[in-house]
Short mmCIF file of C-alpha atoms in Angstrom, two decimals:
data_model
loop_
_atom_site.label_atom_id
_atom_site.label_comp_id
_atom_site.label_asym_id
_atom_site.label_seq_id
_atom_site.Cartn_x
_atom_site.Cartn_y
_atom_site.Cartn_z
CA MET A 12 -70.93 51.70 200.87
CA ALA A 13 -71.51 51.83 196.71
CA LYS A 14 -75.38 52.47 197.74
CA LYS A 15 -73.90 55.69 198.98
CA ALA A 16 -71.69 56.59 196.29
CA MET A 17 -74.75 56.05 194.05
CA GLN A 18 -76.39 58.60 196.26
CA ILE A 19 -74.02 61.25 196.39
CA LEU A 20 -73.57 60.90 192.52
CA GLN A 21 -77.50 61.18 191.54
CA LEU A 22 -77.60 64.00 193.87
CA LEU A 23 -74.81 65.55 191.93
CA PHE A 24 -76.62 65.38 188.98
CA PHE A 25 -79.40 66.80 189.47
CA MET A 26 -77.64 69.36 191.53
CA LEU A 27 -75.70 70.16 187.39
CA ILE A 28 -78.97 70.11 185.80
CA PRO A 29 -79.57 73.44 186.21
CA LEU A 30 -76.34 75.32 185.43
CA ALA A 31 -75.65 73.17 182.29
CA SER A 32 -79.49 74.09 181.48
CA SER A 33 -78.81 78.42 182.21
CA GLN A 34 -75.20 78.39 180.29
CA GLY A 35 -76.97 76.74 177.07
CA SER A 36 -79.98 79.00 177.34
CA ARG A 37 -77.38 81.98 177.15
CA PRO A 38 -79.51 84.32 174.22
CA GLY A 39 -77.00 84.20 171.40
CA TYR A 40 -74.29 81.52 172.27
CA ASP A 41 -76.27 78.80 171.32
CA ASP A 42 -78.41 79.43 168.41
CA TRP A 43 -77.95 79.33 165.06
CA GLN A 44 -78.81 81.77 162.69
CA THR A 45 -78.30 82.36 159.20
CA ALA A 46 -76.17 84.82 157.07
CA HIS A 47 -74.52 85.60 154.76
CA ALA A 48 -70.27 86.01 153.71
CA THR A 49 -67.89 87.46 151.10
CA PHE A 50 -64.10 88.58 151.49
CA TYR A 51 -61.52 90.87 151.50
CA GLY A 52 -58.31 91.77 152.27
CA GLY A 53 -56.03 89.56 149.86
CA SER A 54 -54.85 85.97 150.25
CA ASP A 55 -52.60 87.41 153.32
CA ALA A 56 -55.48 89.46 154.68
CA THR A 57 -53.50 93.07 154.81
CA GLY A 58 -55.94 94.61 153.98
CA THR A 59 -58.18 93.82 156.72
CA MET A 60 -55.85 96.23 158.94
CA GLY A 61 -56.66 99.27 160.74
CA GLY A 62 -60.72 99.00 160.22
CA ALA A 63 -63.46 100.36 162.25
CA CYS A 64 -62.58 99.08 165.94
CA GLY A 65 -59.01 100.48 165.42
CA TYR A 66 -56.93 97.91 166.04
CA GLY A 67 -54.78 98.74 163.56
CA ASN A 68 -52.28 95.75 162.76
CA LEU A 69 -54.13 92.94 163.48
CA TYR A 70 -51.73 90.18 163.44
CA SER A 71 -49.53 91.90 166.18
CA GLN A 72 -51.95 92.42 168.38
CA GLY A 73 -52.92 88.79 168.55
CA TYR A 74 -55.84 88.77 165.95
CA GLY A 75 -54.22 86.88 162.85
CA THR A 76 -56.01 86.09 159.91
CA ARG A 77 -59.45 85.34 161.03
CA THR A 78 -61.13 88.27 161.74
CA ALA A 79 -64.07 89.61 160.21
CA ALA A 80 -66.36 93.15 159.30
CA LEU A 81 -69.95 92.75 160.92
CA SER A 82 -72.84 94.25 158.59
CA THR A 83 -74.48 97.57 160.02
CA ALA A 84 -77.04 94.88 161.53
CA LEU A 85 -73.93 93.18 163.55
CA PHE A 86 -71.94 96.01 164.00
CA ASN A 87 -73.65 97.38 166.79
CA SER A 88 -71.95 100.87 166.26
CA GLY A 89 -68.82 99.74 167.48
CA LEU A 90 -69.58 97.81 170.49
CA SER A 91 -69.73 94.40 168.94
CA CYS A 92 -66.35 94.82 168.14
CA GLY A 93 -64.28 92.09 170.23
CA ALA A 94 -67.02 89.88 169.32
CA CYS A 95 -66.37 85.93 168.34
CA TYR A 96 -68.54 84.43 165.91
CA GLN A 97 -68.59 80.63 164.42
CA LEU A 98 -69.39 80.25 161.04
CA ARG A 99 -70.22 77.35 158.55
CA CYS A 100 -71.33 77.41 154.81
CA ASN A 101 -75.07 76.25 155.13
CA ASP A 102 -76.72 74.37 151.88
CA ASP A 103 -74.33 75.41 148.79
CA PRO A 104 -72.93 71.95 148.03
CA LYS A 105 -71.08 73.41 145.22
CA TRP A 106 -68.80 75.64 147.46
CA CYS A 107 -69.52 75.04 150.51
CA LEU A 108 -66.55 72.94 152.40
CA HIS A 109 -66.48 70.97 155.69
CA GLY A 110 -65.63 72.39 158.74
CA ASP A 111 -66.23 75.73 160.92
CA ILE A 112 -64.20 78.80 161.61
CA THR A 113 -64.27 81.17 164.30
CA VAL A 114 -63.69 85.13 163.96
CA THR A 115 -63.32 87.76 165.76
CA ALA A 116 -65.28 91.22 164.70
CA THR A 117 -62.71 93.50 163.94
CA ASN A 118 -64.00 96.20 160.98
CA LEU A 119 -67.17 97.63 159.92
CA CYS A 120 -68.69 96.67 156.10
CA PRO A 121 -70.18 99.66 155.58
CA PRO A 122 -73.19 99.75 153.50
CA ASN A 123 -73.81 100.41 149.99
CA LEU A 124 -76.85 101.61 149.09
CA ALA A 125 -76.53 102.47 145.31
CA LEU A 126 -77.08 98.48 144.36
CA SER A 127 -79.61 96.20 145.86
CA ASN A 128 -79.41 93.95 149.09
CA ASP A 129 -79.07 90.88 147.02
CA ASN A 130 -76.64 92.24 144.09
CA GLY A 131 -73.79 93.62 145.58
CA GLY A 132 -75.09 95.36 148.73
CA TRP A 133 -74.40 93.13 151.18
CA CYS A 134 -73.66 94.35 153.79
CA ASN A 135 -76.65 97.03 153.48
CA PRO A 136 -79.65 96.73 156.14
CA PRO A 137 -81.13 95.19 157.78
CA LEU A 138 -78.72 92.34 155.74
CA GLU A 139 -76.82 90.05 158.91
CA HIS A 140 -73.43 89.61 156.94
CA PHE A 141 -69.53 88.74 157.33
CA ASP A 142 -66.98 90.17 155.10
CA LEU A 143 -64.40 87.64 156.46
CA ALA A 144 -60.56 87.92 155.36
CA GLU A 145 -59.66 85.90 152.56
CA PRO A 146 -57.42 83.45 154.52
CA ALA A 147 -61.05 82.92 156.77
CA PHE A 148 -63.53 82.24 153.60
CA LEU A 149 -61.37 80.19 152.03
CA GLN A 150 -61.29 77.61 155.48
CA ILE A 151 -65.36 77.41 154.59
CA ALA A 152 -66.04 77.90 150.99
CA GLU A 153 -63.69 77.79 147.72
CA TYR A 154 -62.24 81.17 145.90
CA ARG A 155 -64.74 81.29 142.82
CA ALA A 156 -67.47 81.52 145.68
CA GLY A 157 -67.46 84.92 145.79
CA ILE A 158 -70.10 85.03 148.21
CA VAL A 159 -72.27 82.18 150.69
CA PRO A 160 -74.77 80.99 152.86
CA VAL A 161 -74.00 81.08 156.08
CA LEU A 162 -74.70 79.47 159.69
CA PHE A 163 -73.47 81.87 162.88
CA ARG A 164 -73.52 82.13 166.20
CA ARG A 165 -72.03 84.11 169.33
CA VAL A 166 -69.36 81.87 170.90
CA PRO A 167 -66.98 82.69 173.61
CA CYS A 168 -63.73 84.77 172.72
CA VAL A 169 -60.33 82.04 173.85
CA LYS A 170 -57.20 84.50 173.53
CA LYS A 171 -53.57 83.91 174.80
CA GLY A 172 -52.44 86.22 177.40
CA GLY A 173 -54.06 89.05 179.14
CA ILE A 174 -56.63 91.78 177.85
CA ARG A 175 -54.48 94.71 176.94
CA PHE A 176 -54.76 98.63 176.91
CA THR A 177 -52.88 100.98 174.72
CA ILE A 178 -52.94 104.14 176.03
CA ASN A 179 -53.01 107.22 173.01
CA GLY A 180 -53.68 111.10 173.07
CA HIS A 181 -52.02 113.33 176.15
CA SER A 182 -52.38 114.89 179.14
CA TYR A 183 -56.05 115.50 179.64
CA PHE A 184 -57.50 112.99 177.13
CA ASN A 185 -56.33 109.82 177.42
CA LEU A 186 -57.56 107.62 174.77
CA VAL A 187 -57.54 103.90 176.20
CA LEU A 188 -57.59 101.17 173.30
CA ILE A 189 -58.41 97.72 175.28
CA THR A 190 -57.81 94.06 172.77
CA ASN A 191 -57.23 90.61 173.56
CA VAL A 192 -60.62 90.66 175.11
CA GLY A 193 -61.69 87.02 176.40
CA GLY A 194 -64.91 85.87 177.28
CA ALA A 195 -67.43 87.94 175.19
CA GLY A 196 -65.13 89.45 173.80
CA ASP A 197 -67.19 92.76 172.68
CA VAL A 198 -66.46 95.29 175.49
CA GLN A 199 -69.60 97.38 176.54
CA SER A 200 -68.60 99.89 179.73
CA VAL A 201 -64.56 100.79 181.08
CA SER A 202 -64.23 102.52 184.21
CA ILE A 203 -60.96 104.23 185.05
CA LYS A 204 -58.55 104.88 188.61
CA GLY A 205 -56.09 107.17 189.11
CA SER A 206 -53.67 106.10 192.94
CA ARG A 207 -55.03 109.36 193.49
CA THR A 208 -58.75 109.59 191.72
CA GLY A 209 -61.84 107.25 192.45
CA TRP A 210 -63.63 105.38 189.97
CA GLN A 211 -64.47 107.32 186.69
CA PRO A 212 -66.52 106.03 183.75
CA MET A 213 -64.88 106.23 180.72
CA SER A 214 -67.04 107.44 177.68
CA ARG A 215 -66.77 105.07 174.18
CA ASN A 216 -64.75 107.36 171.59
CA TRP A 217 -64.99 104.84 168.18
CA GLY A 218 -64.61 101.41 167.92
CA GLN A 219 -62.29 99.77 171.39
CA ASN A 220 -61.09 103.57 172.52
CA TRP A 221 -62.35 104.44 175.38
CA GLN A 222 -61.21 108.12 176.50
CA SER A 223 -61.21 110.34 179.93
CA ASN A 224 -61.10 113.58 179.79
CA SER A 225 -59.06 113.21 184.09
CA TYR A 226 -55.44 114.82 184.78
CA LEU A 227 -54.57 110.97 184.95
CA ASN A 228 -50.30 111.69 184.36
CA GLY A 229 -47.49 110.33 186.79
CA GLN A 230 -50.29 108.01 188.13
CA THR A 231 -50.77 104.11 188.22
CA LEU A 232 -54.21 103.09 186.73
CA SER A 233 -56.81 100.62 187.28
CA PHE A 234 -59.31 99.65 185.23
CA LYS A 235 -62.96 98.28 185.63
CA ILE A 236 -64.37 95.79 181.85
CA THR A 237 -67.89 95.08 181.96
CA THR A 238 -68.74 92.81 178.47
CA SER A 239 -72.20 92.14 177.02
CA ASP A 240 -73.35 89.33 179.20
CA GLY A 241 -72.60 91.53 181.88
CA ALA A 242 -69.12 90.05 183.32
CA THR A 243 -66.62 92.62 185.24
CA LEU A 244 -62.97 92.07 185.24
CA ILE A 245 -61.06 95.08 188.00
CA HIS A 246 -57.53 94.90 186.62
CA ASN A 247 -55.85 96.72 189.79
CA ASN A 248 -52.52 98.74 189.04
CA VAL A 249 -51.85 97.86 185.64
CA VAL A 250 -50.24 100.36 184.58
CA PRO A 251 -47.54 101.52 186.56
CA ALA A 252 -47.09 105.43 187.71
CA GLY A 253 -44.07 105.89 185.17
CA TRP A 254 -46.24 105.11 181.67
CA GLN A 255 -46.18 107.17 178.87
CA PHE A 256 -48.82 107.54 176.21
CA GLY A 257 -48.36 105.29 172.87
CA GLN A 258 -47.42 102.26 175.91
CA THR A 259 -49.38 98.95 176.28
CA PHE A 260 -49.67 96.93 179.45
CA GLU A 261 -51.54 93.38 180.22
CA GLY A 262 -53.78 92.51 183.12
CA GLY A 263 -55.37 89.39 183.48
CA GLN A 264 -58.33 88.08 182.05
CA PHE A 265 -62.21 86.75 181.43
#
């Protein structure tokens, strides 16, 4: 019996090796890269609200103060909104603090081409740079540092609750803000289906606001979301027929 149990354990071990290897080799999820980080938004991070991803109030949306504005090289014209990054201060013993922090991309750090890349133009292309909410920066470096070298890598997002859909706009112009996305976090494509329509692709208007020009009033709505890792999640009938513009509805989670 003991010999048979040992054979089963060995078989399971060799079966799991390819699985672990394939997970560990996902591009961008395990490879540390170098960048720099600064901070903005004040000690309570109120200056980080709004932003180029369209999330609005980062407190009420659940992102809090662990957020970052990405340089153009990382922002990907807004498709990186919602992605999560693990950062640690690197090779600056005077200013670095021990430990890591995970932040969500919620804004763009715009380039300043009037300044050189090494003297104030931190977010100029092709630099990879994180402008962190001040409370996040202070978890990895001293305030007086101003700017520090960091190591970073993409990591899966862990969110509380389900993905949220906020319906704005008006008839024939449905603008849906998608927030609180787990897994890869960065939504790359969205389709919508009314109770009287088939699946229809939505176009990205800006940030994580997705647009449909169909007349969907009075219909239950379903959404199909795909993130950058290829994962797809369908939220069937997540919005009831009596929905109104300005309302938010919660679906499942990656």
